[in-house]
Amino acid sequence: MLRAALIGFSSTGKTTLFQLMTSAHEAPRGRGDVTLGISRVPDARLDALTAMYNPRKHVPATVEFTDLAAAAHAASGAQALLDVAAYRNADALVHVVRAFRSPAVPHPSGTIDPARDVQAMEAELILADLGVAERRLERLEKDLKKTRSPELEKERDLLQRCRQALEDGTPLRALEITSDDVRRLRGFQLLSAKPLLLVINLDEADVPAIGSSVERAADQTGLGGLLAHAATGAVALCATIELEISRLEPADAAAFLGDLGLTESGLDRVIRASYDLLGYISFFTVGEDECRAWSIARGTSAQLAAGEIHSDIERGFIRAEVVPYDALVARGSMHACREHGEVRLEGKDYVVQDGDIINFRFAT
Ligand SMILES: Nc1nc2c(ncn2[C@@H]2O[C@H](COP(=O)(O)OP(=O)(O)OP(=O)(O)O)[C@@H](O)[C@H]2O)c(=O)[nH]1
Ligand SMILES: [Mg+2]
């Protein structure tokens, strides 16, 4: 399951967004406390499969969101909070940036300035990573004096490269590194290396003019040129309006969205952007018992995909029976697909495609 952590300065709308994403209507559990919530990934394909199979249960893919009380503007406060395991363990960070004005909600810096906040948060992430890199380098130098190890030398070279980038103010997500180096860095859980989604939390009054256009939002809020290198992806929405809409009946929600010139809810947009950010795709398992969506990284092999379901299926993997989603919908049933030779038998190295419907054959 994809894990995303909400970060941001105080009163930017993190908890409002969290409630929107997870439909958690209760208040978070006090300061410094980590709140976890599960968000169901909307997917029209799963809805169609569910209509076809009428299963006892249907299970969408999920994203787990983490919300934490505010990171104070003071560097020390933010640094302490950034050390929290929930941030370090996350697959992606979602930075909620305040663009709404509301004089009723004071901004810790006194003014509303999304570009300043984006840069300040980036600086916090970089500072936190610099600390980790420096501590590790110190250890490595000591160890390398005692023993020569090619692997440790590679790690030292890599970390020196990282330290240089960080000192230059470059987040590690902007570095081009090999997959071996990605593996070497994984254990350090470096924050600036994680994919970052910016959520520009718009003012209610700006929604009709901006709609869901990230470009217009960036222009209007002074984020302009910053966007391209400050984040991996961005979404513009007004969290309070979206939360209101999410609590309406579907027909009313659609009408409200339409009035604002929006075609897709903020929830859908944030989830989809998170998926894109990580290069995640979905495959499906179907049957009368259960229709279910599974998320995997693009490029995952059939055998590893099987492991998402159960380690026994991965271990005993024999073959994957695969039908593309479009073929199943066009034929109307698995049986018809079989008759037309559209069920393929794939081996363990087959790269699973978005929308594949898979039946794994395995030995126990
Ligand atoms: N006008 C307006 N107010 C908003 C919006 N989003 C959040 N707020 C308000 O801003 C205040 C803070 O929102 P929260 O969601 O609690 O912000 P937070 O980032 O979780 O705050 P901390 O956890 O205290 O750092 C609340 O009063 C919200 O109702 C928005 O899009 N527009
Ligand atoms: Mg909060």
mmCIF file of C-alpha atoms and ligand atoms in Angstrom:
data_model
loop_
_atom_site.group_PDB
_atom_site.id
_atom_site.type_symbol
_atom_site.label_atom_id
_atom_site.label_comp_id
_atom_site.label_asym_id
_atom_site.label_seq_id
_atom_site.Cartn_x
_atom_site.Cartn_y
_atom_site.Cartn_z
ATOM 1 C CA MET A 1 0.000 0.000 0.000
ATOM 2 C CA LEU A 2 1.151 3.473 -0.880
ATOM 3 C CA ARG A 3 1.935 5.634 2.133
ATOM 4 C CA ALA A 4 1.789 9.407 1.865
ATOM 5 C CA ALA A 5 2.569 11.870 4.648
ATOM 6 C CA LEU A 6 1.057 15.364 4.766
ATOM 7 C CA ILE A 7 3.596 18.050 5.610
ATOM 8 C CA GLY A 8 3.322 21.812 5.811
ATOM 9 C CA PHE A 9 3.578 24.795 8.094
ATOM 10 C CA SER A 10 0.873 25.436 10.659
ATOM 11 C CA SER A 11 -2.710 26.156 9.611
ATOM 12 C CA THR A 12 -2.177 25.456 5.925
ATOM 13 C CA GLY A 13 -5.095 23.027 5.719
ATOM 14 C CA LYS A 14 -3.338 19.684 6.309
ATOM 15 C CA THR A 15 -6.007 18.298 8.591
ATOM 16 C CA THR A 16 -8.788 19.576 6.338
ATOM 17 C CA LEU A 17 -7.163 17.787 3.406
ATOM 18 C CA PHE A 18 -6.657 14.696 5.571
ATOM 19 C CA GLN A 19 -10.356 14.640 6.389
ATOM 20 C CA LEU A 20 -11.185 15.036 2.728
ATOM 21 C CA MET A 21 -8.894 12.195 1.699
ATOM 22 C CA THR A 22 -9.877 9.759 4.426
ATOM 23 C CA SER A 23 -13.430 10.816 5.268
ATOM 24 C CA ALA A 24 -12.276 10.910 8.874
ATOM 25 C CA HIS A 25 -14.674 13.277 10.517
ATOM 26 C CA GLU A 26 -13.213 13.154 13.983
ATOM 27 C CA ALA A 27 -10.540 15.594 15.136
ATOM 28 C CA PRO A 28 -6.905 14.463 15.204
ATOM 29 C CA ARG A 29 -5.637 13.105 18.470
ATOM 30 C CA GLY A 30 -3.726 16.012 19.943
ATOM 31 C CA ARG A 31 -0.460 17.753 19.266
ATOM 32 C CA GLY A 32 2.513 15.797 18.046
ATOM 33 C CA ASP A 33 0.269 12.825 17.614
ATOM 34 C CA VAL A 34 0.268 10.969 14.331
ATOM 35 C CA THR A 35 -3.113 10.398 12.728
ATOM 36 C CA LEU A 36 -3.441 7.678 10.124
ATOM 37 C CA GLY A 37 -6.257 7.312 7.657
ATOM 38 C CA ILE A 38 -7.004 5.111 4.698
ATOM 39 C CA SER A 39 -8.173 6.550 1.435
ATOM 40 C CA ARG A 40 -9.892 4.388 -1.154
ATOM 41 C CA VAL A 41 -8.605 4.924 -4.644
ATOM 42 C CA PRO A 42 -11.546 5.741 -6.919
ATOM 43 C CA ASP A 43 -11.422 3.585 -10.041
ATOM 44 C CA ALA A 44 -14.234 3.365 -12.591
ATOM 45 C CA ARG A 45 -12.745 0.097 -13.859
ATOM 46 C CA LEU A 46 -13.278 -1.611 -10.516
ATOM 47 C CA ASP A 47 -16.859 -0.309 -10.508
ATOM 48 C CA ALA A 48 -17.446 -1.845 -13.940
ATOM 49 C CA LEU A 49 -15.911 -5.181 -12.882
ATOM 50 C CA THR A 50 -18.058 -5.172 -9.763
ATOM 51 C CA ALA A 51 -21.168 -4.626 -11.890
ATOM 52 C CA MET A 52 -20.095 -7.562 -14.094
ATOM 53 C CA TYR A 53 -19.340 -10.064 -11.314
ATOM 54 C CA ASN A 54 -21.675 -8.902 -8.595
ATOM 55 C CA PRO A 55 -19.175 -10.195 -6.004
ATOM 56 C CA ARG A 56 -19.824 -10.492 -2.276
ATOM 57 C CA LYS A 57 -17.160 -7.913 -1.727
ATOM 58 C CA HIS A 58 -15.196 -5.405 -3.769
ATOM 59 C CA VAL A 59 -11.983 -3.935 -2.514
ATOM 60 C CA PRO A 60 -10.443 -0.792 -4.017
ATOM 61 C CA ALA A 61 -6.751 -0.003 -3.867
ATOM 62 C CA THR A 62 -5.870 2.194 -0.906
ATOM 63 C CA VAL A 63 -3.504 4.976 0.032
ATOM 64 C CA GLU A 64 -2.609 5.567 3.657
ATOM 65 C CA PHE A 65 -2.335 9.216 4.650
ATOM 66 C CA THR A 66 -0.551 10.482 7.737
ATOM 67 C CA ASP A 67 -1.426 13.786 9.356
ATOM 68 C CA LEU A 68 0.657 15.426 12.028
ATOM 69 C CA ALA A 69 0.221 18.585 14.036
ATOM 70 C CA ALA A 70 1.892 21.657 12.608
ATOM 71 C CA ALA A 71 5.569 21.972 11.854
ATOM 72 C CA ALA A 72 6.444 25.259 13.497
ATOM 73 C CA HIS A 73 8.215 27.826 11.380
ATOM 74 C CA ALA A 74 11.157 27.817 13.731
ATOM 75 C CA ALA A 75 13.784 25.528 12.245
ATOM 76 C CA SER A 76 14.189 23.545 15.442
ATOM 77 C CA GLY A 77 10.496 22.746 15.633
ATOM 78 C CA ALA A 78 10.270 21.670 12.029
ATOM 79 C CA GLN A 79 13.426 19.583 12.326
ATOM 80 C CA ALA A 80 12.133 17.705 15.343
ATOM 81 C CA LEU A 81 8.876 16.963 13.561
ATOM 82 C CA LEU A 82 10.567 15.912 10.356
ATOM 83 C CA ASP A 83 12.354 13.255 12.351
ATOM 84 C CA VAL A 84 9.077 11.491 13.000
ATOM 85 C CA ALA A 85 8.989 7.937 11.647
ATOM 86 C CA ALA A 86 5.735 8.629 9.817
ATOM 87 C CA TYR A 87 7.560 11.072 7.546
ATOM 88 C CA ARG A 88 10.656 8.941 7.196
ATOM 89 C CA ASN A 89 8.671 5.793 6.298
ATOM 90 C CA ALA A 90 6.424 7.500 3.761
ATOM 91 C CA ASP A 91 6.631 6.609 0.065
ATOM 92 C CA ALA A 92 5.729 10.178 -0.848
ATOM 93 C CA LEU A 93 5.360 13.556 0.852
ATOM 94 C CA VAL A 94 2.385 15.810 0.233
ATOM 95 C CA HIS A 95 3.193 19.445 1.007
ATOM 96 C CA VAL A 96 0.044 21.441 1.713
ATOM 97 C CA VAL A 97 0.790 25.061 0.823
ATOM 98 C CA ARG A 98 -1.481 27.819 1.971
ATOM 99 C CA ALA A 99 -2.821 30.117 -0.732
ATOM 100 C CA PHE A 100 -6.165 30.858 0.991
ATOM 101 C CA ARG A 101 -6.289 34.293 2.595
ATOM 102 C CA SER A 102 -8.879 34.106 5.430
ATOM 103 C CA PRO A 103 -7.913 36.740 8.046
ATOM 104 C CA ALA A 104 -9.634 34.503 10.615
ATOM 105 C CA VAL A 105 -6.744 32.041 10.338
ATOM 106 C CA PRO A 106 -3.424 33.712 11.169
ATOM 107 C CA HIS A 107 -0.354 32.628 9.218
ATOM 108 C CA PRO A 108 2.707 32.103 11.444
ATOM 109 C CA SER A 109 4.762 34.337 9.121
ATOM 110 C CA GLY A 110 2.134 37.042 9.022
ATOM 111 C CA THR A 111 1.608 37.039 5.273
ATOM 112 C CA ILE A 112 0.326 34.608 2.656
ATOM 113 C CA ASP A 113 3.208 33.742 0.366
ATOM 114 C CA PRO A 114 3.134 30.251 -1.201
ATOM 115 C CA ALA A 115 6.514 30.647 -2.942
ATOM 116 C CA ARG A 116 8.219 31.544 0.330
ATOM 117 C CA ASP A 117 6.618 28.571 2.092
ATOM 118 C CA VAL A 118 7.566 26.140 -0.674
ATOM 119 C CA GLN A 119 11.176 27.290 -0.496
ATOM 120 C CA ALA A 120 11.218 27.237 3.300
ATOM 121 C CA MET A 121 9.898 23.682 3.447
ATOM 122 C CA GLU A 122 12.398 22.561 0.846
ATOM 123 C CA ALA A 123 15.138 24.101 2.984
ATOM 124 C CA GLU A 124 13.868 22.154 6.018
ATOM 125 C CA LEU A 125 13.904 18.861 4.106
ATOM 126 C CA ILE A 126 17.395 19.563 2.799
ATOM 127 C CA LEU A 127 18.678 20.499 6.256
ATOM 128 C CA ALA A 128 17.261 17.320 7.762
ATOM 129 C CA ASP A 129 18.913 15.186 5.051
ATOM 130 C CA LEU A 130 22.209 17.001 5.402
ATOM 131 C CA GLY A 131 22.281 15.971 9.060
ATOM 132 C CA VAL A 132 21.669 12.334 8.158
ATOM 133 C CA ALA A 133 24.284 12.354 5.372
ATOM 134 C CA GLU A 134 26.919 13.991 7.563
ATOM 135 C CA ARG A 135 26.426 11.596 10.465
ATOM 136 C CA ARG A 136 26.653 8.587 8.136
ATOM 137 C CA LEU A 137 29.753 9.952 6.388
ATOM 138 C CA GLU A 138 31.500 10.395 9.731
ATOM 139 C CA ARG A 139 30.851 6.735 10.582
ATOM 140 C CA LEU A 140 31.934 5.588 7.138
ATOM 141 C CA GLU A 141 35.249 7.440 7.278
ATOM 142 C CA LYS A 142 35.982 5.784 10.605
ATOM 143 C CA ASP A 143 35.070 2.318 9.342
ATOM 144 C CA LEU A 144 37.061 2.797 6.142
ATOM 145 C CA LYS A 145 40.152 3.600 8.173
ATOM 146 C CA LYS A 146 39.857 0.198 9.835
ATOM 147 C CA THR A 147 38.904 -1.903 6.831
ATOM 148 C CA ARG A 148 38.963 -1.446 3.086
ATOM 149 C CA SER A 149 35.624 -2.297 1.568
ATOM 150 C CA PRO A 150 34.654 -1.492 -2.035
ATOM 151 C CA GLU A 151 30.981 -1.395 -1.086
ATOM 152 C CA LEU A 152 31.576 1.077 1.733
ATOM 153 C CA GLU A 153 33.692 3.177 -0.605
ATOM 154 C CA LYS A 154 30.836 3.313 -3.093
ATOM 155 C CA GLU A 155 28.503 4.355 -0.324
ATOM 156 C CA ARG A 156 30.911 7.066 0.784
ATOM 157 C CA ASP A 157 31.236 8.421 -2.766
ATOM 158 C CA LEU A 158 27.475 8.443 -3.133
ATOM 159 C CA LEU A 159 26.911 10.192 0.184
ATOM 160 C CA GLN A 160 29.567 12.766 -0.644
ATOM 161 C CA ARG A 161 27.683 13.461 -3.855
ATOM 162 C CA CYS A 162 24.465 13.794 -1.864
ATOM 163 C CA ARG A 163 26.088 16.098 0.677
ATOM 164 C CA GLN A 164 27.404 18.321 -2.106
ATOM 165 C CA ALA A 165 23.963 18.543 -3.718
ATOM 166 C CA LEU A 166 22.309 19.330 -0.398
ATOM 167 C CA GLU A 167 24.879 21.998 0.418
ATOM 168 C CA ASP A 168 24.098 23.544 -2.973
ATOM 169 C CA GLY A 169 20.422 23.567 -2.023
ATOM 170 C CA THR A 170 19.440 20.775 -4.416
ATOM 171 C CA PRO A 171 16.913 18.240 -3.117
ATOM 172 C CA LEU A 172 17.981 14.630 -3.645
ATOM 173 C CA ARG A 173 14.925 13.859 -5.752
ATOM 174 C CA ALA A 174 16.551 16.020 -8.446
ATOM 175 C CA LEU A 175 19.717 13.890 -8.565
ATOM 176 C CA GLU A 176 20.091 11.333 -11.300
ATOM 177 C CA ILE A 177 21.194 8.154 -9.614
ATOM 178 C CA THR A 178 21.406 4.514 -10.593
ATOM 179 C CA SER A 179 19.077 1.885 -9.197
ATOM 180 C CA ASP A 180 22.007 0.463 -7.190
ATOM 181 C CA ASP A 181 22.443 3.870 -5.590
ATOM 182 C CA VAL A 182 18.716 4.124 -4.914
ATOM 183 C CA ARG A 183 19.076 0.836 -3.036
ATOM 184 C CA ARG A 184 22.111 2.141 -1.117
ATOM 185 C CA LEU A 185 20.186 5.215 -0.008
ATOM 186 C CA ARG A 186 16.907 3.495 0.831
ATOM 187 C CA GLY A 187 17.754 2.721 4.448
ATOM 188 C CA PHE A 188 18.476 6.373 5.219
ATOM 189 C CA GLN A 189 14.899 7.383 4.394
ATOM 190 C CA LEU A 190 16.046 10.739 3.108
ATOM 191 C CA LEU A 191 13.185 13.197 2.946
ATOM 192 C CA SER A 192 14.289 15.336 0.004
ATOM 193 C CA ALA A 193 14.711 12.154 -2.034
ATOM 194 C CA LYS A 194 11.030 11.253 -1.732
ATOM 195 C CA PRO A 195 8.582 12.196 -4.476
ATOM 196 C CA LEU A 196 6.854 15.413 -3.444
ATOM 197 C CA LEU A 197 3.320 16.453 -4.315
ATOM 198 C CA LEU A 198 2.448 20.100 -3.793
ATOM 199 C CA VAL A 199 -1.156 20.761 -2.910
ATOM 200 C CA ILE A 200 -1.888 24.438 -3.451
ATOM 201 C CA ASN A 201 -4.731 25.170 -1.043
ATOM 202 C CA LEU A 202 -6.674 27.874 -2.869
ATOM 203 C CA ASP A 203 -8.904 30.560 -1.527
ATOM 204 C CA GLU A 204 -12.636 29.920 -2.076
ATOM 205 C CA ALA A 205 -12.870 33.149 -4.041
ATOM 206 C CA ASP A 206 -10.203 32.045 -6.517
ATOM 207 C CA VAL A 207 -11.701 28.669 -7.392
ATOM 208 C CA PRO A 208 -14.088 29.881 -10.132
ATOM 209 C CA ALA A 209 -11.225 31.586 -12.006
ATOM 210 C CA ILE A 210 -8.569 28.937 -11.431
ATOM 211 C CA GLY A 211 -10.633 25.753 -11.531
ATOM 212 C CA SER A 212 -8.277 22.792 -11.333
ATOM 213 C CA SER A 213 -5.560 24.364 -13.466
ATOM 214 C CA VAL A 214 -2.200 24.070 -11.740
ATOM 215 C CA GLU A 215 -0.673 26.547 -14.212
ATOM 216 C CA ARG A 216 -3.246 29.235 -13.417
ATOM 217 C CA ALA A 217 -2.902 28.526 -9.692
ATOM 218 C CA ALA A 218 0.879 28.844 -9.910
ATOM 219 C CA ASP A 219 0.642 32.128 -11.820
ATOM 220 C CA GLN A 220 -1.925 33.582 -9.467
ATOM 221 C CA THR A 221 -0.111 32.592 -6.277
ATOM 222 C CA GLY A 222 3.395 33.575 -7.356
ATOM 223 C CA LEU A 223 4.615 29.983 -7.500
ATOM 224 C CA GLY A 224 5.236 30.397 -11.234
ATOM 225 C CA GLY A 225 8.623 29.091 -12.283
ATOM 226 C CA LEU A 226 9.225 27.414 -8.929
ATOM 227 C CA LEU A 227 6.873 24.565 -9.681
ATOM 228 C CA ALA A 228 8.997 22.781 -12.266
ATOM 229 C CA HIS A 229 11.892 21.988 -9.940
ATOM 230 C CA ALA A 230 10.380 22.323 -6.450
ATOM 231 C CA ALA A 231 8.152 19.295 -6.691
ATOM 232 C CA THR A 232 7.450 16.147 -8.620
ATOM 233 C CA GLY A 233 3.802 17.029 -9.074
ATOM 234 C CA ALA A 234 1.178 19.581 -8.085
ATOM 235 C CA VAL A 235 -2.568 19.857 -7.553
ATOM 236 C CA ALA A 236 -4.631 22.990 -6.954
ATOM 237 C CA LEU A 237 -7.803 22.810 -4.871
ATOM 238 C CA CYS A 238 -9.683 24.523 -2.078
ATOM 239 C CA ALA A 239 -9.719 22.053 0.793
ATOM 240 C CA THR A 240 -12.719 23.506 2.627
ATOM 241 C CA ILE A 241 -14.920 23.562 -0.498
ATOM 242 C CA GLU A 242 -13.819 20.068 -1.457
ATOM 243 C CA LEU A 243 -14.586 18.796 2.031
ATOM 244 C CA GLU A 244 -18.050 20.314 1.813
ATOM 245 C CA ILE A 245 -18.613 18.721 -1.598
ATOM 246 C CA SER A 246 -17.421 15.336 -0.376
ATOM 247 C CA ARG A 247 -20.179 15.298 2.215
ATOM 248 C CA LEU A 248 -22.954 15.820 -0.339
ATOM 249 C CA GLU A 249 -24.999 13.178 -2.110
ATOM 250 C CA PRO A 250 -23.276 12.189 -5.382
ATOM 251 C CA ALA A 251 -25.780 14.039 -7.610
ATOM 252 C CA ASP A 252 -25.514 17.247 -5.551
ATOM 253 C CA ALA A 253 -21.731 16.912 -5.468
ATOM 254 C CA ALA A 254 -21.588 16.648 -9.261
ATOM 255 C CA ALA A 255 -23.788 19.724 -9.622
ATOM 256 C CA PHE A 256 -21.670 21.731 -7.156
ATOM 257 C CA LEU A 257 -18.464 20.733 -8.960
ATOM 258 C CA GLY A 258 -20.075 21.705 -12.255
ATOM 259 C CA ASP A 259 -21.034 25.128 -10.907
ATOM 260 C CA LEU A 260 -17.401 25.732 -10.019
ATOM 261 C CA GLY A 261 -16.235 24.569 -13.439
ATOM 262 C CA LEU A 262 -14.567 21.456 -12.009
ATOM 263 C CA THR A 263 -14.817 18.085 -13.687
ATOM 264 C CA GLU A 264 -13.140 15.971 -11.040
ATOM 265 C CA SER A 265 -13.212 16.148 -7.260
ATOM 266 C CA GLY A 266 -10.121 17.210 -5.313
ATOM 267 C CA LEU A 267 -9.997 13.792 -3.718
ATOM 268 C CA ASP A 268 -9.736 12.102 -7.110
ATOM 269 C CA ARG A 269 -7.127 14.571 -8.273
ATOM 270 C CA VAL A 270 -4.886 14.166 -5.215
ATOM 271 C CA ILE A 271 -5.095 10.370 -5.350
ATOM 272 C CA ARG A 272 -4.388 10.256 -9.068
ATOM 273 C CA ALA A 273 -1.478 12.678 -8.718
ATOM 274 C CA SER A 274 -0.041 10.537 -5.897
ATOM 275 C CA TYR A 275 -0.286 7.483 -8.136
ATOM 276 C CA ASP A 276 1.375 9.284 -11.046
ATOM 277 C CA LEU A 277 4.058 10.618 -8.753
ATOM 278 C CA LEU A 278 5.102 7.139 -7.747
ATOM 279 C CA GLY A 279 4.495 5.577 -11.127
ATOM 280 C CA TYR A 280 1.909 3.234 -9.625
ATOM 281 C CA ILE A 281 -0.516 1.210 -11.711
ATOM 282 C CA SER A 282 -3.383 -1.141 -10.816
ATOM 283 C CA PHE A 283 -4.130 -4.706 -11.696
ATOM 284 C CA PHE A 284 -7.303 -6.542 -10.778
ATOM 285 C CA THR A 285 -8.387 -9.897 -9.496
ATOM 286 C CA VAL A 286 -11.999 -10.841 -10.164
ATOM 287 C CA GLY A 287 -14.483 -13.490 -9.093
ATOM 288 C CA GLU A 288 -17.853 -13.993 -7.486
ATOM 289 C CA ASP A 289 -16.306 -13.762 -4.037
ATOM 290 C CA GLU A 290 -14.307 -10.643 -4.535
ATOM 291 C CA CYS A 291 -13.290 -8.058 -7.126
ATOM 292 C CA ARG A 292 -10.198 -6.236 -6.070
ATOM 293 C CA ALA A 293 -7.733 -3.599 -7.261
ATOM 294 C CA TRP A 294 -4.051 -3.917 -6.351
ATOM 295 C CA SER A 295 -1.408 -1.232 -6.685
ATOM 296 C CA ILE A 296 2.102 -1.927 -7.864
ATOM 297 C CA ALA A 297 4.963 0.120 -9.243
ATOM 298 C CA ARG A 298 5.053 0.322 -13.024
ATOM 299 C CA GLY A 299 7.490 -2.299 -14.317
ATOM 300 C CA THR A 300 6.675 -4.915 -11.658
ATOM 301 C CA SER A 301 6.964 -8.546 -12.788
ATOM 302 C CA ALA A 302 4.078 -10.993 -12.552
ATOM 303 C CA GLN A 303 5.773 -12.972 -9.788
ATOM 304 C CA LEU A 304 6.355 -9.906 -7.603
ATOM 305 C CA ALA A 305 2.817 -8.698 -8.308
ATOM 306 C CA ALA A 306 1.595 -12.055 -6.996
ATOM 307 C CA GLY A 307 3.477 -11.296 -3.786
ATOM 308 C CA GLU A 308 1.244 -8.266 -3.255
ATOM 309 C CA ILE A 309 -1.625 -10.704 -2.777
ATOM 310 C CA HIS A 310 0.205 -13.325 -0.750
ATOM 311 C CA SER A 311 3.794 -14.468 -0.314
ATOM 312 C CA ASP A 312 2.640 -18.085 -0.900
ATOM 313 C CA ILE A 313 1.400 -17.147 -4.367
ATOM 314 C CA GLU A 314 4.709 -15.471 -5.147
ATOM 315 C CA ARG A 315 6.704 -18.448 -3.889
ATOM 316 C CA GLY A 316 4.606 -21.089 -5.651
ATOM 317 C CA PHE A 317 4.103 -19.017 -8.817
ATOM 318 C CA ILE A 318 3.478 -21.129 -11.918
ATOM 319 C CA ARG A 319 1.725 -18.917 -14.465
ATOM 320 C CA ALA A 320 -0.386 -15.803 -14.671
ATOM 321 C CA GLU A 321 -3.563 -15.877 -16.747
ATOM 322 C CA VAL A 322 -3.920 -12.350 -18.042
ATOM 323 C CA VAL A 323 -6.743 -10.497 -19.790
ATOM 324 C CA PRO A 324 -6.556 -6.768 -20.472
ATOM 325 C CA TYR A 325 -9.404 -4.813 -18.907
ATOM 326 C CA ASP A 326 -10.705 -3.546 -22.275
ATOM 327 C CA ALA A 327 -10.926 -7.064 -23.681
ATOM 328 C CA LEU A 328 -12.909 -8.331 -20.712
ATOM 329 C CA VAL A 329 -15.327 -5.428 -20.900
ATOM 330 C CA ALA A 330 -15.718 -5.825 -24.670
ATOM 331 C CA ARG A 331 -16.395 -9.578 -24.430
ATOM 332 C CA GLY A 332 -18.502 -9.364 -21.314
ATOM 333 C CA SER A 333 -17.098 -12.433 -19.558
ATOM 334 C CA MET A 334 -13.919 -14.344 -18.896
ATOM 335 C CA HIS A 335 -15.486 -17.326 -20.627
ATOM 336 C CA ALA A 336 -15.984 -15.361 -23.861
ATOM 337 C CA CYS A 337 -12.390 -14.094 -23.628
ATOM 338 C CA ARG A 338 -11.178 -17.670 -23.358
ATOM 339 C CA GLU A 339 -13.196 -18.731 -26.405
ATOM 340 C CA HIS A 340 -11.636 -15.938 -28.433
ATOM 341 C CA GLY A 341 -8.129 -16.787 -27.276
ATOM 342 C CA GLU A 342 -7.755 -13.532 -25.361
ATOM 343 C CA VAL A 343 -6.590 -15.060 -22.103
ATOM 344 C CA ARG A 344 -2.812 -15.117 -22.240
ATOM 345 C CA LEU A 345 -0.570 -17.347 -20.179
ATOM 346 C CA GLU A 346 2.382 -15.346 -18.894
ATOM 347 C CA GLY A 347 5.496 -16.399 -17.007
ATOM 348 C CA LYS A 348 7.074 -14.934 -13.889
ATOM 349 C CA ASP A 349 9.013 -12.229 -15.751
ATOM 350 C CA TYR A 350 5.993 -10.802 -17.567
ATOM 351 C CA VAL A 351 5.722 -7.076 -16.814
ATOM 352 C CA VAL A 352 2.227 -6.398 -15.487
ATOM 353 C CA GLN A 353 0.330 -3.670 -17.373
ATOM 354 C CA ASP A 354 -2.125 -1.145 -15.956
ATOM 355 C CA GLY A 355 -5.608 -2.670 -16.020
ATOM 356 C CA ASP A 356 -4.512 -6.296 -16.392
ATOM 357 C CA ILE A 357 -6.970 -8.755 -14.921
ATOM 358 C CA ILE A 358 -4.940 -11.590 -13.520
ATOM 359 C CA ASN A 359 -5.589 -15.056 -12.225
ATOM 360 C CA PHE A 360 -2.451 -16.499 -10.667
ATOM 361 C CA ARG A 361 -1.796 -20.222 -10.858
ATOM 362 C CA PHE A 362 0.450 -21.385 -8.099
ATOM 363 C CA ALA A 363 1.549 -24.508 -6.263
ATOM 364 C CA THR A 364 1.308 -24.674 -2.484
HETATM 365 N N1 LIG B 1 -10.832 29.884 3.968
HETATM 366 C C1 LIG B 1 -10.232 28.713 4.001
HETATM 367 N N2 LIG B 1 -9.901 28.205 5.179
HETATM 368 C C2 LIG B 1 -9.301 27.020 5.211
HETATM 369 C C3 LIG B 1 -8.995 26.280 4.044
HETATM 370 N N3 LIG B 1 -8.382 25.139 4.415
HETATM 371 C C4 LIG B 1 -8.302 25.166 5.757
HETATM 372 N N4 LIG B 1 -8.859 26.308 6.249
HETATM 373 C C5 LIG B 1 -9.014 26.700 7.642
HETATM 374 O O1 LIG B 1 -7.741 26.911 8.207
HETATM 375 C C6 LIG B 1 -7.726 26.442 9.554
HETATM 376 C C7 LIG B 1 -6.624 25.450 9.717
HETATM 377 O O2 LIG B 1 -6.935 24.332 8.939
HETATM 378 P P1 LIG B 1 -6.352 22.896 9.296
HETATM 379 O O3 LIG B 1 -6.824 21.962 8.250
HETATM 380 O O4 LIG B 1 -6.613 22.566 10.703
HETATM 381 O O5 LIG B 1 -4.815 23.218 9.075
HETATM 382 P P2 LIG B 1 -3.574 22.362 9.578
HETATM 383 O O6 LIG B 1 -2.508 22.583 8.576
HETATM 384 O O7 LIG B 1 -3.960 20.966 9.868
HETATM 385 O O8 LIG B 1 -3.217 23.127 10.908
HETATM 386 P P3 LIG B 1 -2.225 22.616 12.065
HETATM 387 O O9 LIG B 1 -2.403 21.139 12.205
HETATM 388 O O10 LIG B 1 -2.631 23.390 13.260
HETATM 389 O O11 LIG B 1 -0.901 23.014 11.573
HETATM 390 C C8 LIG B 1 -9.110 25.863 9.837
HETATM 391 O O12 LIG B 1 -9.857 26.843 10.474
HETATM 392 C C9 LIG B 1 -9.647 25.583 8.440
HETATM 393 O O13 LIG B 1 -11.048 25.646 8.397
HETATM 394 C C10 LIG B 1 -9.366 26.832 2.787
HETATM 395 O O14 LIG B 1 -9.160 26.248 1.736
HETATM 396 N N5 LIG B 1 -9.973 28.051 2.824
HETATM 397 MG MG MG B 2 -3.686 19.813 11.598
#
